[in-house]
Amino acid sequence: MAMLREKVFLFLFLIFASKTAAHIYFSGDAAVRPRLDVKTYQDKSEESAISQKRSIDGYYLYRARINIKADIADGFFFQTRLSTNSMANWNKMGDENRLFSSKSHGTSSSGPVDFLQLYIGYKKNKLEFSLGKLPMSHNVLLDTHHYPDYPLDLPYLVIGNQSFTGTKISYANLETFAAIGTTTIPTYYEGQGVNATVNDQLTFGFNYKIQPNKTLALVPTGIVTLSAVDEVDRQNQSRGVRSPARITTGLLMEQKIGKRTTMDLAVGYSMAQVSQNADDFYLDNHQKSDVLVGHVGTQIKELGVGTFKIFAQYAQIRGYPWSSTDNRFETSEYYAVSYLHAQYTVTLAQKDHRTVTVKPTFRYLLHTSSDDELGYIRDTENTFDWYNRIKAELTYNVKF
């Protein structure tokens, strides 16, 4: 921890020392968020002693993010973001895993500081190029592609921190990117007497913004993840090369209605030649599956004293490889996930780009399956799997 902080301080010192050679810009935000978190499980298996379980927890979250940009020369720039490498950069107050000492009080914990983004770029006229650990704007298609077994409740924003390692090239309304996913050296694994050489996992994507008029924007999007697995059996005979892949296509739409209202829609389809579970991407012993996802939302500015935003999402996952420990789920044709998000943002103070806001938010995640009309799915060890969840929170935020 001490070594990491020394690196951060050294990095900041070098930036300040170089101000005579480059224009340095600082920005960021900080927030505190109290949350009420309610999770409900129901296990309908015959051997279950408890048919329903509910947990209610209240806790505080906090975060701070610092953005630093250096304009070098002739369109070249460097940019980085410093914060905690955790879910959406949030730290949980009272997290005993981050105590300085075993004798420290529980509320004295604090999160480390990491480089969440770090890239070199070039931008001039309509052309932009960046290389490094890059930001990526969140949308439901990225959610579905990278988290196909958990496509809703903003996983790319929360779990993926809206960033990737790779390169991005944009020209006018066209944006393309290439990202490195699971890297190998290569890696070998054994399964049922089979050895395999696994190549790197690479993701390519594009989106193109089409504006028929000043109020409507259409963004067709495509994402594909590729790799290769070379398998050899016990007799050292090749079983051939498999090419696991995941493909996601869809359309994002934004429609402005008057001066205050904006409506956004999205529809997408994700198909995998392997299990939808990201951890099983390289395996071939699972049923193949696909995901259909939809999104509809609206935002109304100057509604009362603030801005109101609400959206709903729905995803249907077919052919999901249910756990073999529960026969009821093996016959399930699909399972579905629904998500509702509503928030109201009130600006308390504003000057230039600096703002102080307060935002009450309600979030509801509902899981169902084709043979479970009650909408409850059993509890699992993975905290992101198969339960109903309500989150009510209040975010106090400053931007500078």
Coordinates of C-alpha atoms in Angstrom, one line a residue:
M1 CA 0.0 0.0 0.0
A2 CA 2.8 2.4 1.0
M3 CA 4.7 1.7 -2.3
L4 CA 1.5 2.4 -4.3
R5 CA 1.0 5.7 -2.7
E6 CA 4.6 6.7 -3.2
K7 CA 4.2 5.9 -6.9
V8 CA 1.1 8.1 -7.1
F9 CA 2.8 11.0 -5.3
L10 CA 5.8 10.6 -7.6
F11 CA 3.5 10.6 -10.7
L12 CA 1.7 13.8 -9.5
F13 CA 5.1 15.5 -8.8
L14 CA 6.3 14.8 -12.3
I15 CA 3.1 16.2 -13.7
F16 CA 3.5 19.4 -11.8
A17 CA 7.2 19.6 -12.7
S18 CA 6.3 19.4 -16.4
K19 CA 3.8 22.3 -16.4
T20 CA 6.3 24.4 -18.3
A21 CA 6.3 21.9 -21.2
A22 CA 2.6 21.0 -21.4
H23 CA -0.9 22.4 -20.5
I24 CA -2.2 20.3 -17.5
Y25 CA -5.9 20.1 -16.7
F26 CA -7.5 18.6 -13.6
S27 CA -11.1 17.6 -13.1
G28 CA -12.9 15.1 -11.0
D29 CA -15.8 14.2 -8.8
A30 CA -16.5 13.0 -5.2
A31 CA -19.6 11.4 -3.8
V32 CA -21.1 9.9 -0.7
R33 CA -24.0 7.4 -1.0
P34 CA -26.1 5.9 1.8
R35 CA -28.0 2.8 0.5
L36 CA -30.7 0.4 1.6
D37 CA -30.1 -3.0 -0.1
V38 CA -32.9 -5.6 0.0
K39 CA -32.3 -9.1 -1.6
T40 CA -34.9 -11.8 -1.8
Y41 CA -34.3 -15.5 -2.6
Q42 CA -36.7 -18.4 -3.0
D43 CA -35.6 -22.0 -3.3
K44 CA -38.4 -24.3 -4.6
S45 CA -36.4 -27.5 -4.6
E46 CA -38.0 -30.3 -2.6
E47 CA -35.0 -30.7 -0.2
S48 CA -34.9 -27.1 0.7
A49 CA -35.5 -26.4 4.4
I50 CA -36.1 -22.7 3.8
S51 CA -38.4 -21.7 0.9
Q52 CA -37.6 -18.0 1.0
K53 CA -34.8 -15.9 2.4
R54 CA -34.5 -12.1 2.6
S55 CA -31.6 -10.0 3.6
I56 CA -31.8 -6.3 4.4
D57 CA -28.7 -4.2 4.7
G58 CA -28.0 -0.5 5.1
Y59 CA -24.5 0.9 4.4
Y60 CA -22.5 3.9 3.2
L61 CA -20.5 4.1 0.0
Y62 CA -18.0 6.8 -1.0
R63 CA -15.6 7.6 -3.8
A64 CA -13.4 10.2 -5.4
R65 CA -12.0 10.3 -8.9
I66 CA -9.3 12.6 -10.3
N67 CA -8.9 13.1 -14.0
I68 CA -5.6 14.5 -15.3
K69 CA -5.0 15.6 -19.0
A70 CA -1.9 16.9 -20.5
D71 CA -1.9 18.5 -24.0
I72 CA 1.5 17.7 -25.5
A73 CA 1.7 19.2 -29.0
D74 CA 0.2 19.1 -32.4
G75 CA -2.9 17.2 -31.3
F76 CA -1.2 14.7 -29.1
F77 CA -2.3 14.3 -25.4
F78 CA -2.0 12.1 -22.4
Q79 CA -4.9 11.4 -20.0
T80 CA -5.3 9.3 -16.8
R81 CA -7.9 8.8 -14.1
L82 CA -7.0 8.0 -10.4
S83 CA -9.5 6.2 -8.2
T84 CA -10.2 2.9 -6.4
N85 CA -10.3 -0.2 -8.5
S86 CA -13.6 -1.5 -7.2
M87 CA -17.2 -1.7 -8.3
A88 CA -17.9 1.7 -10.0
N89 CA -14.9 3.0 -7.9
W90 CA -17.0 2.9 -4.7
N91 CA -15.6 2.2 -1.3
K92 CA -17.8 0.7 1.4
M93 CA -17.5 2.3 4.8
G94 CA -16.6 -0.3 7.4
D95 CA -14.9 -2.7 5.0
E96 CA -12.7 -4.8 7.3
N97 CA -10.6 -6.0 4.3
R98 CA -9.0 -2.6 4.0
L99 CA -8.1 -1.9 7.6
F100 CA -4.5 -0.6 8.3
S101 CA -4.2 -2.9 11.3
S102 CA -6.2 -5.7 12.9
K103 CA -6.7 -3.4 15.9
S104 CA -8.1 -0.5 13.7
H105 CA -11.7 0.6 14.2
G106 CA -14.0 -0.8 11.5
T107 CA -14.9 2.6 10.1
S108 CA -11.2 3.7 9.6
S109 CA -10.8 1.6 6.5
S110 CA -9.9 3.3 3.2
G111 CA -9.5 2.2 -0.4
P112 CA -6.3 2.3 -2.4
V113 CA -5.6 4.6 -5.4
D114 CA -5.1 3.0 -8.8
F115 CA -4.7 4.1 -12.5
L116 CA -8.1 3.2 -13.8
Q117 CA -7.4 4.9 -17.1
L118 CA -4.0 5.7 -18.7
Y119 CA -3.7 6.3 -22.4
I120 CA -1.9 8.4 -25.0
G121 CA -4.0 9.9 -27.8
Y122 CA -4.1 12.1 -30.9
K123 CA -7.1 14.3 -31.9
K124 CA -7.2 16.7 -34.8
N125 CA -10.1 17.7 -37.0
K126 CA -12.4 14.6 -37.3
L127 CA -9.7 12.0 -36.5
E128 CA -9.0 10.6 -33.0
F129 CA -6.7 7.8 -32.0
S130 CA -6.0 6.5 -28.5
L131 CA -3.8 3.6 -27.1
G132 CA -3.6 2.3 -23.5
K133 CA -6.2 1.7 -20.9
L134 CA -9.2 3.6 -22.3
P135 CA -12.6 4.8 -21.3
M136 CA -15.7 3.3 -23.0
S137 CA -19.1 4.8 -22.6
H138 CA -21.6 2.4 -21.0
N139 CA -24.7 1.0 -22.9
V140 CA -26.9 -2.0 -22.7
L141 CA -25.2 -3.7 -25.7
L142 CA -21.8 -3.7 -23.9
D143 CA -23.5 -5.1 -20.8
T144 CA -25.0 -8.0 -22.8
H145 CA -21.8 -8.8 -24.7
H146 CA -19.3 -8.8 -21.8
Y147 CA -21.7 -10.1 -19.1
P148 CA -24.2 -12.3 -21.0
D149 CA -25.2 -14.3 -17.9
Y150 CA -25.8 -11.1 -16.0
P151 CA -26.8 -8.5 -18.6
L152 CA -28.7 -5.9 -16.6
D153 CA -28.2 -3.6 -13.6
L154 CA -25.4 -1.8 -15.4
P155 CA -22.7 -4.5 -15.1
Y156 CA -20.3 -2.8 -17.6
L157 CA -20.5 0.4 -15.6
V158 CA -20.4 -1.2 -12.2
I159 CA -18.1 -4.2 -12.7
G160 CA -16.1 -3.2 -15.7
N161 CA -15.6 0.4 -14.7
Q162 CA -16.3 1.6 -18.3
S163 CA -12.7 0.9 -19.4
F164 CA -10.7 -1.5 -21.5
T165 CA -7.1 -2.2 -22.5
G166 CA -6.5 -1.7 -26.3
T167 CA -6.9 0.9 -28.9
K168 CA -9.7 3.1 -30.3
I169 CA -9.9 4.9 -33.6
S170 CA -12.6 7.4 -34.5
Y171 CA -13.3 9.4 -37.6
A172 CA -16.3 11.7 -37.8
N173 CA -19.3 9.6 -36.8
L174 CA -17.5 6.2 -37.0
E175 CA -15.9 4.7 -33.9
T176 CA -14.0 1.5 -33.8
F177 CA -12.1 -0.3 -31.0
A178 CA -10.0 -3.4 -30.3
A179 CA -9.6 -4.7 -26.8
I180 CA -7.5 -7.4 -25.2
G181 CA -9.6 -9.6 -22.9
T182 CA -8.2 -12.8 -21.2
T183 CA -4.5 -12.9 -22.0
T184 CA -2.4 -16.1 -22.1
I185 CA 1.3 -16.9 -22.3
P186 CA -0.1 -19.3 -23.7
T187 CA -2.1 -21.0 -20.9
Y188 CA -2.6 -24.8 -20.6
Y189 CA -5.5 -26.4 -18.8
E190 CA -6.6 -30.0 -18.3
G191 CA -10.1 -31.4 -18.6
Q192 CA -11.1 -35.0 -19.0
G193 CA -7.7 -36.0 -20.1
V194 CA -7.4 -33.2 -22.7
N195 CA -4.6 -30.6 -22.7
A196 CA -5.3 -27.3 -24.5
T197 CA -3.3 -24.3 -25.6
V198 CA -5.5 -21.2 -25.2
N199 CA -4.8 -18.1 -27.2
D200 CA -5.6 -14.5 -26.2
Q201 CA -9.2 -13.3 -26.1
L202 CA -9.6 -10.3 -28.4
T203 CA -12.7 -8.1 -28.8
F204 CA -13.5 -5.8 -31.8
G205 CA -16.3 -3.4 -32.1
F206 CA -17.7 -0.5 -34.0
N207 CA -20.6 2.0 -33.8
Y208 CA -21.7 4.6 -36.4
K209 CA -23.8 7.6 -35.5
I210 CA -26.5 8.5 -38.0
Q211 CA -28.5 11.8 -37.6
P212 CA -31.4 12.1 -40.0
N213 CA -32.3 15.4 -38.3
K214 CA -31.3 17.5 -35.3
T215 CA -33.6 15.6 -32.9
L216 CA -32.9 12.0 -33.9
A217 CA -29.7 9.9 -33.5
L218 CA -29.4 6.3 -34.6
V219 CA -26.3 4.2 -33.6
P220 CA -25.9 0.7 -35.2
T221 CA -23.4 -1.3 -33.1
G222 CA -21.5 -4.5 -33.5
I223 CA -19.1 -6.3 -31.1
V224 CA -17.3 -9.6 -31.6
T225 CA -15.0 -11.6 -29.2
L226 CA -12.6 -14.2 -30.7
S227 CA -10.1 -16.7 -29.5
A228 CA -8.7 -20.1 -30.4
V229 CA -8.2 -23.4 -28.4
D230 CA -5.8 -26.1 -29.7
E231 CA -6.6 -29.4 -27.9
V232 CA -4.4 -32.5 -27.6
D233 CA -5.6 -35.8 -26.1
R234 CA -3.7 -38.3 -23.9
Q235 CA -2.1 -39.9 -27.0
N236 CA -0.7 -36.5 -28.0
Q237 CA -3.1 -36.5 -31.0
S238 CA -4.6 -33.2 -32.0
R239 CA -8.3 -32.9 -31.6
G240 CA -8.3 -29.8 -33.9
V241 CA -8.6 -26.1 -33.2
R242 CA -11.8 -24.7 -31.8
S243 CA -12.6 -21.0 -32.3
P244 CA -14.9 -19.9 -29.4
A245 CA -16.7 -16.6 -30.3
R246 CA -19.4 -14.3 -29.1
I247 CA -21.2 -11.8 -31.4
T248 CA -23.5 -9.0 -30.4
T249 CA -25.4 -6.6 -32.7
G250 CA -27.9 -4.0 -32.0
L251 CA -29.2 -0.5 -32.4
L252 CA -29.2 2.5 -30.0
M253 CA -31.6 5.4 -30.6
E254 CA -32.1 8.8 -29.0
Q255 CA -35.0 11.1 -29.8
K256 CA -35.3 14.6 -28.5
I257 CA -38.8 15.7 -27.8
G258 CA -39.0 19.5 -27.4
K259 CA -36.4 21.3 -25.3
R260 CA -36.7 19.3 -22.1
T261 CA -37.4 15.7 -22.9
T262 CA -35.2 13.0 -24.4
M263 CA -36.2 9.4 -25.1
D264 CA -33.7 6.6 -25.7
L265 CA -34.3 3.1 -27.0
A266 CA -32.1 0.1 -27.6
V267 CA -32.5 -3.5 -28.9
G268 CA -29.8 -6.1 -29.2
Y269 CA -29.0 -9.7 -29.8
S270 CA -26.0 -11.7 -28.6
M271 CA -25.0 -15.1 -29.8
A272 CA -22.3 -17.4 -28.5
Q273 CA -20.8 -20.6 -29.9
V274 CA -19.9 -21.4 -26.3
S275 CA -21.5 -21.1 -22.9
Q276 CA -22.8 -17.7 -22.0
N277 CA -21.0 -17.9 -18.7
A278 CA -17.9 -15.7 -19.2
D279 CA -15.8 -18.0 -16.9
D280 CA -16.6 -21.0 -19.3
F281 CA -15.8 -19.1 -22.5
Y282 CA -13.1 -21.7 -23.6
L283 CA -15.0 -24.8 -22.7
D284 CA -17.1 -26.9 -25.2
N285 CA -19.2 -29.1 -22.9
H286 CA -22.1 -26.6 -22.4
Q287 CA -25.2 -26.0 -24.3
K288 CA -25.0 -23.0 -26.7
S289 CA -27.2 -20.0 -25.9
D290 CA -28.2 -16.5 -26.9
V291 CA -29.5 -13.3 -25.4
L292 CA -32.2 -10.9 -26.5
V293 CA -32.1 -7.5 -24.8
G294 CA -34.2 -4.3 -24.9
H295 CA -34.1 -0.9 -23.3
V296 CA -36.5 2.0 -23.1
G297 CA -36.0 5.2 -21.1
T298 CA -36.7 8.9 -20.9
Q299 CA -35.2 12.0 -19.3
I300 CA -37.1 15.2 -18.5
K301 CA -35.2 18.3 -17.6
E302 CA -36.5 21.2 -15.4
L303 CA -39.2 18.9 -13.9
G304 CA -39.9 20.8 -10.7
V305 CA -36.5 21.6 -9.2
G306 CA -34.5 18.9 -11.0
T307 CA -34.1 16.4 -13.8
F308 CA -36.0 13.1 -13.7
K309 CA -34.7 10.0 -15.5
I310 CA -36.3 6.6 -15.7
F311 CA -35.5 3.5 -17.8
A312 CA -36.5 -0.1 -18.0
Q313 CA -34.5 -3.1 -19.4
Y314 CA -35.4 -6.7 -20.2
A315 CA -33.2 -9.6 -21.2
Q316 CA -34.1 -13.1 -22.2
I317 CA -31.4 -15.8 -22.1
R318 CA -32.1 -19.0 -23.9
G319 CA -30.3 -22.3 -23.5
Y320 CA -28.6 -21.3 -20.3
P321 CA -26.5 -24.1 -18.8
W322 CA -28.3 -24.5 -15.5
S323 CA -26.6 -26.0 -12.5
S324 CA -26.8 -29.8 -12.6
T325 CA -27.5 -29.8 -8.8
D326 CA -31.1 -28.7 -9.5
N327 CA -33.0 -30.7 -12.0
R328 CA -35.8 -28.2 -12.2
F329 CA -33.6 -25.7 -13.9
E330 CA -32.2 -28.2 -16.4
T331 CA -35.5 -28.2 -18.3
S332 CA -35.8 -24.4 -18.3
E333 CA -36.0 -23.1 -21.8
Y334 CA -34.8 -19.6 -20.8
Y335 CA -34.5 -17.3 -17.9
A336 CA -35.4 -13.6 -18.0
V337 CA -34.2 -10.5 -16.2
S338 CA -36.0 -7.3 -15.8
Y339 CA -34.5 -4.0 -14.4
L340 CA -36.1 -0.7 -13.5
H341 CA -34.1 2.4 -12.7
A342 CA -35.5 5.8 -11.6
Q343 CA -33.6 8.8 -10.3
Y344 CA -34.2 12.5 -9.7
T345 CA -31.2 14.9 -9.7
V346 CA -31.4 18.3 -8.0
T347 CA -28.6 20.8 -8.5
L348 CA -27.8 22.6 -5.2
A349 CA -25.0 24.9 -6.6
Q350 CA -23.3 25.5 -9.9
K351 CA -20.5 27.6 -11.3
D352 CA -19.0 27.0 -14.7
H353 CA -18.5 23.2 -14.9
R354 CA -18.4 22.8 -11.1
T355 CA -21.6 21.5 -9.5
V356 CA -23.1 20.2 -6.3
T357 CA -26.0 17.7 -6.7
V358 CA -28.2 15.4 -4.7
K359 CA -29.8 12.4 -6.4
P360 CA -32.3 9.9 -4.9
T361 CA -32.4 6.7 -6.9
F362 CA -34.6 3.6 -6.9
R363 CA -33.3 0.4 -8.6
Y364 CA -35.2 -2.9 -8.9
L365 CA -33.8 -6.1 -10.4
L366 CA -36.2 -9.0 -11.0
H367 CA -35.2 -12.5 -12.2
T368 CA -37.6 -15.0 -13.7
S369 CA -37.4 -18.3 -15.7
S370 CA -39.8 -20.1 -18.0
D371 CA -40.9 -22.5 -15.3
D372 CA -41.0 -20.1 -12.3
E373 CA -44.0 -17.8 -12.4
L374 CA -43.2 -16.3 -9.1
G375 CA -40.1 -14.7 -10.4
Y376 CA -37.7 -16.1 -7.8
I377 CA -34.5 -17.9 -8.6
R378 CA -32.5 -19.9 -6.1
D379 CA -29.5 -18.5 -4.1
T380 CA -26.0 -19.2 -5.4
E381 CA -22.5 -18.5 -4.2
N382 CA -22.1 -15.9 -6.9
T383 CA -23.5 -12.6 -5.5
F384 CA -24.4 -11.5 -9.0
D385 CA -26.6 -14.5 -9.8
W386 CA -30.3 -15.1 -9.6
Y387 CA -32.0 -13.1 -7.0
N388 CA -34.4 -10.2 -6.7
R389 CA -32.9 -7.0 -5.5
I390 CA -34.1 -3.5 -4.5
K391 CA -31.7 -0.7 -4.0
A392 CA -32.8 2.7 -2.6
E393 CA -30.0 5.2 -2.3
L394 CA -29.2 8.9 -2.0
T395 CA -26.1 10.2 -3.7
Y396 CA -24.5 13.5 -2.7
N397 CA -22.1 14.5 -5.4
V398 CA -19.6 17.3 -6.3
K399 CA -17.9 17.8 -9.6
F400 CA -15.0 20.1 -10.2

